[in-house]
Coordinates of N, CA and C and ligand atoms in Angstrom, one line a residue:
M22 N 6.5 13.9 9.7 CA 5.8 12.6 10.5 C 6.8 11.5 10.0
K23 N 7.0 10.9 11.6 CA 8.1 9.6 11.4 C 7.1 8.3 11.7
F24 N 7.3 7.4 11.0 CA 6.5 5.9 10.9 C 7.3 5.3 11.2
T25 N 7.8 4.0 12.3 CA 8.6 2.9 12.3 C 8.0 1.7 12.6
F26 N 7.9 0.8 11.7 CA 7.5 -0.3 11.7 C 8.8 -1.6 12.1
V27 N 8.0 -1.9 13.6 CA 8.7 -3.0 13.9 C 7.9 -4.1 13.7
T28 N 9.0 -5.2 12.9 CA 8.2 -6.2 12.3 C 9.3 -7.0 12.0
L29 N 9.0 -8.4 11.3 CA 10.1 -9.3 11.3 C 10.5 -9.9 9.7
F30 N 9.6 -8.6 8.9 CA 9.2 -9.0 7.3 C 9.0 -7.5 6.8
S31 N 10.2 -6.7 7.1 CA 10.0 -5.4 5.8 C 9.8 -5.3 4.7
N32 N 10.5 -6.2 3.8 CA 9.9 -6.5 3.2 C 8.6 -6.4 2.0
L33 N 7.5 -7.0 3.4 CA 5.9 -6.9 2.7 C 6.0 -6.0 3.1
I34 N 6.4 -4.5 3.2 CA 6.1 -3.2 3.7 C 6.6 -2.0 2.6
E35 N 7.7 -2.9 2.6 CA 8.4 -2.0 1.6 C 7.7 -1.0 0.0
G36 N 7.5 -2.1 -0.6 CA 7.1 -1.6 -2.2 C 5.9 -0.7 -1.8
Y37 N 4.9 -0.4 -0.6 CA 3.7 0.0 -1.1 C 4.7 2.0 -0.5
F38 N 5.3 2.0 -0.6 CA 6.3 3.5 -0.4 C 7.0 4.0 -1.6
R39 N 6.8 2.7 -2.4 CA 7.8 3.2 -3.5 C 7.2 3.5 -4.8
D40 N 5.5 4.0 -4.8 CA 4.9 4.6 -5.8 C 3.8 5.5 -5.5
S41 N 3.4 6.1 -5.9 CA 1.8 7.3 -5.9 C 1.8 8.1 -4.7
I42 N 1.2 8.6 -4.1 CA 1.0 9.9 -3.2 C 2.1 9.4 -1.8
L43 N 2.0 8.6 -1.3 CA 3.0 8.6 -0.5 C 4.5 8.4 -0.3
K44 N 4.9 7.3 -1.7 CA 6.2 8.3 -1.9 C 6.6 9.7 -2.5
R45 N 5.7 10.4 -2.9 CA 5.7 11.7 -3.4 C 5.8 12.3 -1.9
A46 N 4.8 11.8 -1.0 CA 5.1 12.7 0.3 C 6.7 12.3 1.4
I47 N 7.0 11.3 0.8 CA 8.4 11.1 1.3 C 9.2 11.7 0.6
D48 N 9.2 11.7 -0.5 CA 10.1 12.9 -1.2 C 10.1 14.1 -1.1
K49 N 8.7 15.0 -0.4 CA 8.8 15.9 0.1 C 9.4 16.2 1.2
K50 N 9.3 15.4 1.9 CA 9.9 15.4 3.3 C 8.7 15.0 4.4
L51 N 7.4 15.3 4.0 CA 6.4 15.0 5.0 C 6.5 13.6 5.3
L52 N 7.0 12.8 5.1 CA 6.7 11.3 5.8 C 8.2 10.9 5.9
E53 N 8.7 10.1 7.2 CA 9.6 9.4 7.1 C 9.5 8.1 7.4
I54 N 9.8 7.0 7.0 CA 9.4 5.7 7.2 C 11.0 5.2 7.5
N55 N 10.7 4.4 8.7 CA 11.6 3.7 9.2 C 11.5 2.3 9.8
Y56 N 12.2 1.0 9.4 CA 12.4 0.0 10.1 C 12.4 -0.8 11.4
L57 N 12.6 -1.7 11.9 CA 13.2 -2.7 13.1 C 12.7 -3.9 13.4
N58 N 14.0 -4.2 13.0 CA 13.8 -6.0 12.9 C 13.9 -6.6 14.2
P59 N 13.4 -7.3 15.3 CA 12.8 -7.6 16.3 C 13.9 -8.3 16.2
R60 N 14.6 -9.4 15.4 CA 15.2 -10.4 15.3 C 16.5 -9.8 15.8
D61 N 17.2 -8.4 15.0 CA 18.4 -7.8 15.0 C 18.7 -8.1 16.4
F62 N 18.0 -8.1 17.4 CA 17.7 -8.1 19.1 C 17.6 -8.9 19.6
S63 N 17.7 -9.9 19.1 CA 17.5 -11.6 19.6 C 19.0 -12.2 20.1
T64 N 18.5 -12.2 21.6 CA 19.6 -13.1 22.0 C 20.6 -14.2 21.6
N65 N 19.6 -15.0 21.1 CA 19.5 -16.5 21.3 C 20.4 -16.5 19.5
K66 N 21.3 -17.8 19.8 CA 23.0 -17.3 19.1 C 22.5 -18.0 17.6
H67 N 20.9 -18.6 17.2 CA 20.4 -18.5 15.6 C 19.4 -17.4 15.8
F68 N 19.5 -16.8 15.9 CA 18.3 -15.0 16.2 C 17.5 -15.7 16.3
K69 N 16.3 -16.7 16.7 CA 15.4 -17.0 16.9 C 14.9 -16.2 17.5
V70 N 13.4 -16.2 17.5 CA 12.4 -15.2 17.6 C 11.1 -15.3 18.4
D71 N 10.9 -16.9 18.6 CA 9.8 -17.5 18.7 C 9.7 -18.5 19.4
D72 N 8.6 -18.8 20.2 CA 8.9 -20.3 20.9 C 7.5 -20.8 20.8
T73 N 7.4 -22.4 21.5 CA 6.0 -22.7 21.6 C 5.3 -21.7 22.6
A74 N 4.1 -21.7 22.7 CA 3.2 -21.4 24.2 C 3.5 -21.8 25.1
V75 N 3.3 -21.3 26.5 CA 3.7 -21.6 27.7 C 2.2 -21.9 28.0
G76 N 2.0 -23.2 28.7 CA 0.5 -23.4 29.2 C 0.1 -24.4 28.0
G77 N 0.6 -24.4 27.2 CA 0.4 -25.4 25.6 C -0.3 -24.3 25.0
G78 N -0.8 -25.3 24.0 CA -1.6 -24.6 22.8 C -1.1 -24.7 21.3
A79 N -1.6 -24.2 20.4 CA -1.4 -24.7 18.6 C -0.6 -23.3 18.8
G80 N 0.8 -23.9 18.1 CA 1.3 -22.6 17.1 C 2.5 -21.8 18.1
M81 N 3.3 -21.3 17.6 CA 4.6 -20.5 18.0 C 3.7 -18.9 18.5
V82 N 4.5 -18.6 19.6 CA 4.5 -17.0 19.8 C 5.6 -16.5 20.1
M83 N 5.6 -15.1 19.7 CA 7.1 -14.6 19.9 C 7.4 -14.1 21.0
N84 N 8.9 -14.4 21.1 CA 9.3 -14.4 23.0 C 9.3 -12.6 22.8
P85 N 9.1 -12.8 24.5 CA 9.5 -11.1 24.9 C 10.8 -10.5 24.3
Q86 N 12.0 -10.9 24.5 CA 13.3 -10.9 25.0 C 13.5 -9.9 23.6
P87 N 13.8 -10.0 22.0 CA 13.9 -9.6 21.3 C 12.9 -8.4 21.2
L88 N 11.6 -8.5 20.8 CA 10.7 -7.1 21.1 C 10.9 -6.6 21.9
Y89 N 11.5 -6.3 22.7 CA 11.4 -5.7 24.4 C 12.7 -5.2 24.3
D90 N 14.0 -5.6 23.6 CA 15.2 -4.8 23.5 C 14.7 -3.8 22.3
A91 N 13.9 -4.6 20.9 CA 13.8 -3.5 19.9 C 13.2 -2.1 20.9
L92 N 11.9 -2.4 21.3 CA 11.5 -1.8 21.5 C 12.1 -0.8 22.5
S93 N 12.6 -1.4 23.8 CA 13.9 -0.2 24.6 C 14.1 0.9 23.7
E94 N 15.0 -0.2 22.7 CA 16.3 1.1 21.6 C 15.4 1.9 21.3
L95 N 14.0 1.6 20.7 CA 13.5 2.8 20.1 C 13.0 4.0 20.9
K96 N 12.8 3.7 22.3 CA 11.9 4.4 23.1 C 13.1 5.1 23.9
K97 N 14.5 5.0 23.5 CA 15.8 5.4 23.9 C 15.9 6.7 22.7
Q98 N 16.3 6.3 21.6 CA 16.1 6.8 20.7 C 15.0 8.3 20.6
D99 N 14.1 7.6 20.7 CA 12.4 9.1 21.1 C 11.8 8.3 21.9
E100 N 11.9 9.7 22.7 CA 10.7 9.2 24.1 C 9.2 9.3 23.6
S101 N 9.7 9.8 22.8 CA 7.8 10.6 22.5 C 7.0 9.6 21.4
V102 N 7.9 8.4 20.7 CA 7.3 7.9 19.8 C 5.9 7.2 20.5
H103 N 5.0 7.2 19.3 CA 3.6 6.6 20.4 C 3.9 5.1 19.8
V104 N 3.4 3.8 20.5 CA 3.8 2.9 20.0 C 2.3 2.2 20.1
I105 N 2.0 1.3 19.1 CA 1.0 0.6 18.5 C 1.1 -0.5 18.5
F106 N 0.3 -1.5 19.0 CA 0.2 -3.0 18.7 C -1.0 -2.7 17.8
L107 N -0.2 -4.1 16.7 CA -1.6 -4.6 16.1 C -2.3 -6.0 16.6
T108 N -3.4 -6.4 16.9 CA -4.1 -7.3 17.2 C -5.6 -7.2 16.8
P109 N -5.7 -8.7 17.2 CA -7.4 -8.7 16.0 C -8.1 -8.3 17.1
V110 N -7.7 -8.6 18.4 CA -8.9 -8.6 19.4 C -9.2 -7.0 19.6
A111 N -8.5 -6.0 19.3 CA -8.3 -4.8 19.4 C -9.6 -3.9 19.3
K112 N -9.9 -3.1 20.1 CA -11.2 -2.3 19.4 C -10.6 -1.3 18.2
P113 N -11.7 -1.6 17.1 CA -11.1 -1.2 15.8 C -10.8 0.2 15.7
F114 N -10.1 0.3 14.7 CA -9.3 1.8 13.5 C -10.3 2.5 12.7
R115 N -10.7 3.4 13.2 CA -11.7 4.2 12.7 C -10.9 5.4 12.5
Q116 N -12.0 6.5 11.3 CA -11.4 7.7 10.4 C -11.0 8.7 11.6
N117 N -11.3 8.6 12.8 CA -10.9 9.7 13.9 C -9.9 9.7 14.4
D118 N -10.0 8.3 14.5 CA -8.4 7.7 15.0 C -7.4 8.1 14.0
A119 N -7.5 8.1 12.7 CA -7.1 8.2 11.8 C -6.2 9.6 11.8
K120 N -7.6 10.4 11.9 CA -7.2 11.9 12.0 C -6.7 12.5 13.4
R121 N -6.6 12.0 14.6 CA -6.0 12.3 15.8 C -4.7 11.7 16.1
L122 N -4.1 10.6 15.0 CA -2.8 10.0 15.4 C -2.4 10.6 14.5
A123 N -2.7 11.6 13.1 CA -1.8 12.2 12.3 C -0.9 13.4 13.1
T124 N -1.8 13.7 14.3 CA -1.0 14.8 15.0 C 0.4 14.7 15.8
K125 N 0.3 13.3 15.5 CA 1.6 12.8 16.7 C 2.8 12.7 15.4
T126 N 4.0 12.9 16.4 CA 5.3 13.6 15.4 C 5.8 12.4 15.1
H127 N 6.2 10.6 15.9 CA 6.1 9.7 15.9 C 5.6 8.6 16.0
V128 N 5.1 7.2 15.1 CA 4.3 6.6 15.5 C 4.9 5.3 15.1
A129 N 5.1 4.1 16.1 CA 5.3 2.9 15.6 C 4.5 1.8 15.8
F130 N 4.4 1.1 14.3 CA 3.3 0.0 14.2 C 4.1 -1.5 14.9
V131 N 3.5 -2.2 15.7 CA 4.6 -2.9 16.2 C 3.5 -4.6 15.6
S132 N 4.3 -5.1 14.5 CA 3.1 -6.8 13.7 C 3.7 -7.7 14.6
G133 N 2.4 -8.7 15.2 CA 2.9 -9.6 15.4 C 2.7 -10.9 14.7
R134 N 3.2 -11.6 14.7 CA 3.4 -13.3 13.9 C 3.0 -14.2 14.1
Y135 N 2.8 -15.4 13.7 CA 2.8 -16.4 13.8 C 1.4 -16.3 14.8
E136 N 1.0 -16.9 16.3 CA 0.2 -16.6 17.0 C -0.3 -15.2 17.5
G137 N 0.8 -14.6 17.9 CA 0.6 -13.5 18.2 C 1.7 -12.9 19.0
I138 N 2.1 -12.1 19.6 CA 3.3 -11.7 20.8 C 3.1 -11.6 22.2
D139 N 4.1 -12.2 23.0 CA 3.8 -12.2 24.2 C 3.4 -11.1 24.8
E140 N 2.6 -11.8 25.8 CA 1.4 -10.6 26.5 C 2.3 -9.5 26.8
R141 N 3.1 -10.0 27.7 CA 4.0 -9.3 28.8 C 4.6 -7.6 28.5
V142 N 4.9 -8.2 26.6 CA 5.6 -6.8 25.9 C 4.5 -5.8 26.1
I143 N 3.1 -6.5 25.2 CA 2.1 -5.4 25.0 C 1.5 -4.3 26.0
E144 N 1.7 -5.2 27.6 CA 1.4 -4.5 28.7 C 2.4 -3.2 28.8
D145 N 4.2 -3.8 28.5 CA 4.9 -2.9 29.0 C 5.1 -1.5 27.9
F146 N 4.6 -1.9 26.8 CA 4.7 -0.8 25.7 C 3.9 -0.1 24.8
A147 N 2.7 -0.6 25.0 CA 1.6 -0.2 24.2 C 0.7 0.8 24.3
D148 N 1.0 2.2 23.3 CA 0.3 3.4 24.1 C -0.9 2.7 23.4
E149 N -1.3 2.2 22.5 CA -2.6 1.8 21.8 C -2.6 1.0 21.5
V150 N -3.7 -0.4 21.6 CA -4.0 -1.2 20.6 C -5.1 -1.4 19.2
F151 N -4.9 -1.9 18.0 CA -5.9 -2.1 17.3 C -6.0 -2.5 16.7
S152 N -7.3 -3.1 15.7 CA -7.6 -4.1 15.0 C -8.0 -3.5 13.6
I153 N -7.8 -4.0 12.7 CA -8.4 -4.0 11.4 C -9.6 -4.4 11.2
G154 N -10.1 -4.9 12.2 CA -11.6 -5.5 11.3 C -11.7 -7.3 12.3
D155 N -13.0 -7.9 11.8 CA -12.8 -8.8 12.8 C -12.6 -10.1 11.8
Y156 N -11.2 -10.1 11.5 CA -10.9 -11.3 10.9 C -9.1 -11.4 11.2
I157 N -9.1 -12.5 10.7 CA -7.4 -13.4 11.2 C -6.4 -12.5 10.0
L158 N -5.5 -12.0 9.8 CA -4.5 -11.6 9.0 C -3.4 -12.8 9.6
T159 N -2.5 -13.0 8.7 CA -1.3 -14.1 8.6 C -0.7 -13.1 10.1
G160 N -0.3 -11.7 9.4 CA 0.3 -10.4 10.4 C 0.0 -9.8 10.2
G161 N 0.8 -8.4 11.4 CA -0.1 -7.6 11.5 C 0.9 -6.0 10.0
E162 N 1.3 -7.5 9.5 CA 1.8 -5.8 8.5 C 1.2 -5.2 7.9
L163 N 0.3 -6.1 6.9 CA -1.0 -5.1 6.5 C -2.1 -4.3 7.5
A164 N -1.9 -4.9 8.2 CA -2.5 -4.2 9.1 C -2.2 -2.6 9.3
S165 N -0.7 -2.6 10.1 CA 0.2 -1.7 9.9 C 0.3 -0.3 8.5
L166 N 0.4 -1.1 8.1 CA -0.2 -0.3 6.6 C -1.1 0.0 6.2
V167 N -2.1 -0.5 6.2 CA -3.4 0.1 6.4 C -3.9 1.4 7.2
M168 N -2.9 1.3 8.1 CA -3.5 2.7 9.7 C -2.4 3.7 9.0
C169 N -1.2 3.4 8.6 CA -0.5 4.2 8.2 C -1.0 4.8 6.9
D170 N -1.4 4.5 6.0 CA -2.2 5.1 4.7 C -3.0 6.0 5.4
A171 N -3.8 5.3 6.0 CA -4.9 6.4 6.7 C -4.7 7.4 7.2
I172 N -3.5 7.1 8.3 CA -3.0 8.3 9.0 C -2.1 9.3 8.0
S173 N -1.8 8.7 7.1 CA -0.8 10.2 6.1 C -1.8 11.0 5.7
R174 N -2.2 9.9 4.7 CA -3.6 11.2 4.5 C -4.1 12.7 5.5
N175 N -4.0 12.5 6.1 CA -4.5 13.5 7.0 C -3.4 14.4 7.0
I176 N -2.5 14.1 7.0 CA -1.2 14.9 7.5 C -1.3 15.9 6.3
E177 N -1.2 17.9 6.7 CA -1.0 18.6 5.5 C 0.0 18.1 4.6
G178 N -0.4 18.6 3.6 CA 0.4 18.4 1.9 C 0.9 17.3 1.1
V179 N 0.1 16.5 2.5 CA 0.3 14.8 1.5 C -0.3 14.7 0.4
L180 N -1.6 14.7 0.8 CA -3.0 15.1 -0.1 C -2.7 16.2 -1.8
G181 N -2.9 16.5 -2.6 CA -2.7 17.0 -3.5 C -4.1 18.4 -3.0
N182 N -4.8 17.5 -3.2 CA -6.4 18.7 -2.9 C -6.7 18.3 -1.4
S183 N -6.2 19.4 -0.4 CA -6.6 18.9 0.6 C -8.1 19.0 1.0
D184 N -9.0 19.5 0.3 CA -10.7 19.9 0.2 C -10.9 18.4 0.2
S185 N -10.5 17.6 -0.6 CA -11.2 16.3 -1.1 C -11.3 15.7 0.6
L186 N -10.7 15.6 1.4 CA -10.7 15.5 2.6 C -12.2 15.1 3.3
S187 N -12.3 16.8 3.6 CA -14.1 17.0 4.4 C -15.0 16.6 3.7
V188 N -15.1 16.3 2.6 CA -16.1 15.8 2.2 C -15.9 13.7 1.8
E189 N -15.1 13.9 2.4 CA -15.0 12.0 2.4 C -15.9 11.6 3.1
S190 N -16.4 10.0 3.1 CA -17.3 9.2 3.9 C -16.5 9.3 5.1
F191 N -17.3 9.0 6.1 CA -16.7 9.3 7.6 C -16.6 10.3 8.3
E192 N -16.5 11.7 7.3 CA -16.3 13.2 8.0 C -17.5 13.4 8.1
T193 N -18.9 13.4 7.9 CA -19.8 13.3 9.0 C -21.0 12.3 8.8
P194 N -21.9 11.9 9.3 CA -22.6 10.8 9.2 C -23.1 10.5 7.6
L195 N -23.2 10.8 6.9 CA -23.6 10.4 5.7 C -22.2 10.2 5.1
L196 N -22.6 9.0 4.1 CA -21.4 8.2 3.0 C -21.2 9.7 2.2
E197 N -19.8 9.6 1.3 CA -20.1 10.7 0.4 C -20.8 9.8 -0.9
A198 N -21.4 11.3 -1.7 CA -22.1 10.6 -2.9 C -21.4 10.0 -3.9
P199 N -22.1 9.3 -4.8 CA -21.6 8.2 -6.1 C -20.9 9.4 -6.8
S200 N -19.6 9.5 -7.0 CA -18.5 9.8 -8.0 C -18.7 9.8 -9.9
F201 N -18.5 10.3 -10.5 CA -18.5 9.9 -11.8 C -17.5 10.7 -12.5
S202 N -17.1 10.4 -13.2 CA -16.0 10.7 -14.4 C -16.7 11.0 -15.9
K203 N -15.3 11.9 -16.8 CA -15.6 12.0 -18.3 C -16.1 10.7 -19.2
P204 N -16.6 10.2 -19.7 CA -17.4 11.0 -20.5 C -18.8 10.8 -19.8
K205 N -19.7 12.1 -20.4 CA -20.9 11.7 -19.5 C -21.9 10.8 -20.2
D206 N -21.8 10.1 -21.3 CA -22.3 8.9 -21.1 C -21.3 7.5 -21.5
Y207 N -21.5 6.6 -21.0 CA -20.6 5.6 -21.2 C -21.6 4.5 -20.9
R208 N -21.5 3.4 -21.9 CA -22.0 2.1 -22.4 C -23.9 2.4 -22.1
Q209 N -24.3 3.6 -22.5 CA -25.6 3.6 -22.5 C -25.9 4.1 -21.3
N210 N -25.2 4.3 -20.3 CA -25.2 4.9 -19.1 C -24.9 6.2 -19.2
S211 N -25.8 7.5 -18.6 CA -25.6 8.5 -18.4 C -24.9 9.0 -16.7
V212 N -24.2 10.6 -16.7 CA -24.1 10.3 -15.4 C -25.9 11.1 -15.0
P213 N -25.9 11.5 -13.5 CA -26.9 12.0 -13.6 C -27.3 13.3 -14.4
K214 N -28.4 13.9 -15.1 CA -28.3 15.0 -15.8 C -28.0 16.2 -14.9
E215 N -28.9 16.0 -13.6 CA -28.2 17.4 -13.0 C -27.2 17.8 -12.8
Y216 N -26.0 17.0 -12.7 CA -24.8 17.1 -12.5 C -24.2 18.2 -13.8
L217 N -24.8 17.7 -14.8 CA -24.1 18.8 -16.3 C -25.0 20.2 -16.6
K218 N -26.1 20.4 -15.2 CA -26.6 21.7 -15.8 C -26.0 22.9 -14.9
G219 N -25.0 22.2 -14.5 CA -24.3 24.1 -13.4 C -25.2 24.8 -12.4
N220 N -26.3 24.1 -12.2 CA -26.9 24.7 -10.9 C -26.4 23.9 -9.7
H221 N -25.5 24.9 -9.0 CA -24.8 24.2 -7.9 C -25.6 23.9 -7.1
S222 N -26.8 24.6 -6.5 CA -27.7 24.4 -5.5 C -28.5 23.1 -6.0
K223 N -28.8 22.7 -7.3 CA -29.6 21.7 -7.4 C -29.0 20.5 -7.4
I224 N -27.4 20.8 -7.7 CA -26.3 19.4 -7.6 C -25.9 19.3 -6.1
R225 N -26.2 20.2 -5.1 CA -25.9 20.0 -3.6 C -26.8 19.4 -3.0
S226 N -28.1 19.3 -3.5 CA -29.7 18.8 -2.9 C -29.6 17.7 -3.8
L227 N -28.8 17.6 -5.0 CA -29.1 15.9 -5.5 C -27.6 14.6 -4.2
K228 N -27.1 15.2 -4.5 CA -25.8 14.7 -4.0 C -26.0 14.5 -2.4
L229 N -27.3 15.1 -1.6 CA -27.3 15.0 -0.3 C -28.4 13.9 -0.5
A230 N -29.6 13.9 -1.6 CA -30.3 12.6 -1.6 C -29.3 11.3 -2.0
L231 N -28.3 11.5 -3.0 CA -27.8 10.4 -3.4 C -27.0 9.5 -1.7
S232 N -26.2 10.6 -1.4 CA -26.2 10.2 0.1 C -26.8 9.7 0.8
E233 N -27.5 10.3 1.2 CA -28.6 9.6 2.0 C -29.1 8.3 1.4
C234 N -29.9 8.2 0.4 CA -29.6 6.7 -0.1 C -28.2 5.6 -0.4
K235 N -27.1 6.1 -0.4 CA -26.6 5.4 0.0 C -26.0 4.8 1.4
T236 N -26.7 5.7 2.1 CA -26.2 5.5 3.5 C -26.7 5.0 3.8
K237 N -28.8 4.9 3.7 CA -28.9 3.8 4.1 C -29.2 2.6 3.6
F238 N -28.4 2.2 2.6 CA -28.5 1.3 1.7 C -26.8 0.2 2.5
F239 N -25.9 0.9 2.0 CA -24.9 0.6 2.9 C -24.9 0.5 4.3
R240 N -25.0 1.6 5.5 CA -24.3 1.5 6.5 C -26.0 1.9 7.0
P241 N -27.0 1.1 7.3 CA -28.4 1.2 7.8 C -28.5 1.9 9.0
E242 N -27.5 1.6 9.8 CA -27.5 1.8 11.5 C -26.9 3.4 11.3
Q243 N -25.9 3.6 10.8 CA -25.2 4.7 10.2 C -26.6 6.0 9.9
F244 N -27.4 5.4 9.0 CA -28.7 6.1 8.5 C -29.6 6.5 9.8
I245 N -29.8 5.6 10.9 CA -30.2 6.0 11.9 C -30.1 7.0 12.7
K246 N -28.6 7.1 13.1 CA -27.6 8.0 13.8 C -28.2 9.2 13.0
Y247 N -27.8 9.5 11.5 CA -27.8 10.3 10.7 C -29.4 11.1 10.8
N248 N -30.5 10.3 10.8 CA -32.1 10.7 11.0 C -31.9 11.5 12.7
C249 N -31.7 10.8 13.7 CA -31.7 11.5 14.8 C -31.2 12.8 15.1
T250 N -30.2 12.9 14.2 CA -28.9 13.7 14.3 C -29.9 14.9 13.7
S251 N -30.6 14.7 12.8 CA -31.3 15.7 12.1 C -32.5 16.2 12.6
A252 N -33.5 15.2 13.1 CA -34.5 15.6 13.6 C -34.0 16.4 14.8
M253 N -33.0 15.8 15.7 CA -32.7 16.6 16.4 C -31.8 18.5 16.5
G254 N -31.5 18.6 15.3 CA -31.6 20.3 14.8 C -32.7 20.6 14.2
F255 N -33.3 20.0 13.8 CA -35.0 20.4 13.4 C -35.7 20.8 14.8
L256 N -35.6 20.0 15.9 CA -36.3 20.2 17.2 C -35.8 21.5 17.9
V257 N -34.2 21.7 17.9 CA -34.1 22.6 18.4 C -34.2 23.8 17.9
K258 N -34.3 24.2 16.4 CA -34.1 25.1 16.1 C -35.9 25.6 16.0
K259 N -36.7 24.6 16.0 CA -38.0 25.4 16.6 C -38.5 25.5 17.7
T260 N -37.6 24.9 18.8 CA -37.9 25.8 20.1 C -37.5 27.1 20.7
K261 N -36.5 27.6 19.3 CA -35.8 28.5 20.0 C -36.2 29.7 19.1
Ligands
LIG29 N1 -3.9 -16.3 17.6 C1 -4.4 -14.8 17.6 C2 -5.9 -14.5 17.9 O1 -6.5 -15.7 17.6 O2 -6.2 -13.5 18.1 C3 -4.1 -14.4 16.2 C4 -2.6 -14.4 15.7 S1 -2.6 -13.3 13.6 C5 -2.5 -15.2 12.9 C6 -0.8 -13.2 14.3 C7 -0.9 -11.6 14.2 O3 -1.4 -10.6 13.1 C8 -1.2 -11.0 14.9 O4 -0.5 -10.6 16.5 C9 -1.1 -9.5 14.4 O5 -0.7 -8.4 14.9 C10 -1.8 -9.4 13.4 N2 -3.5 -9.9 13.1 C11 -4.3 -10.4 12.9 N3 -5.2 -10.3 12.2 C12 -5.3 -9.1 13.0 C13 -6.0 -7.5 12.9 N4 -7.5 -8.3 11.9 N5 -5.9 -6.2 13.1 C14 -4.7 -6.2 13.4 N6 -3.7 -7.2 13.4 C15 -4.0 -8.2 13.0

């Protein structure tokens, strides 16, 4: 799968792909990462890419022309590219989006800077717009990296053990049960004894109970949904 980062600051992004899982995925040719700098398309003699906001307001806004030309070039090279703009006002990015987007062949992330991007470019080019949360970052680079990482681990072959995907939090209504590693005892704290006895059915029950506790504590609204779904399952079984 190909990712193109449309950004004024590719150096903020590049380092992330120099190590660990995503680097291995690039080496295995499962991922290809490209960069496109709108500044390279600026027709301004000083390669300016921003200006004051029309109608007033604080700060600078990214001009339409460099981005428009950069994205036109990208579309010319690959008509099928799926263009995503990062903006704090859009719908929140979720695990389901990560899985869906992992089926695309080419995704481009457009990062804003300053007070954001001229709205006309977004309207012309966006296939989707996403926010990564209700807070304001200085630019879209971190947000696009977050999305790229979450999408990439859903591409077949990227994770060493793809089984880990199916039991992760947000795959089911319950969060994943707490994990423990060796040693069994650490600083006078032991892992749950049931985990050590090798009875897989008991381990499964304990993990389910711990998942329920964790979901109830961290995501009470999610727990209510889970409870309702379980109750519906029970009713359906009873009435059969
Ligand atoms: N003035 C804008 C507003 O109030 O909505 C904020 C602009 S922000 C300083 C600059 C850029 O950072 C945005 O164009 C966007 O690309 C990116 N950005 C900031 N926060 C983000 C978030 N929570 N999710 C996604 N992108 C974000």
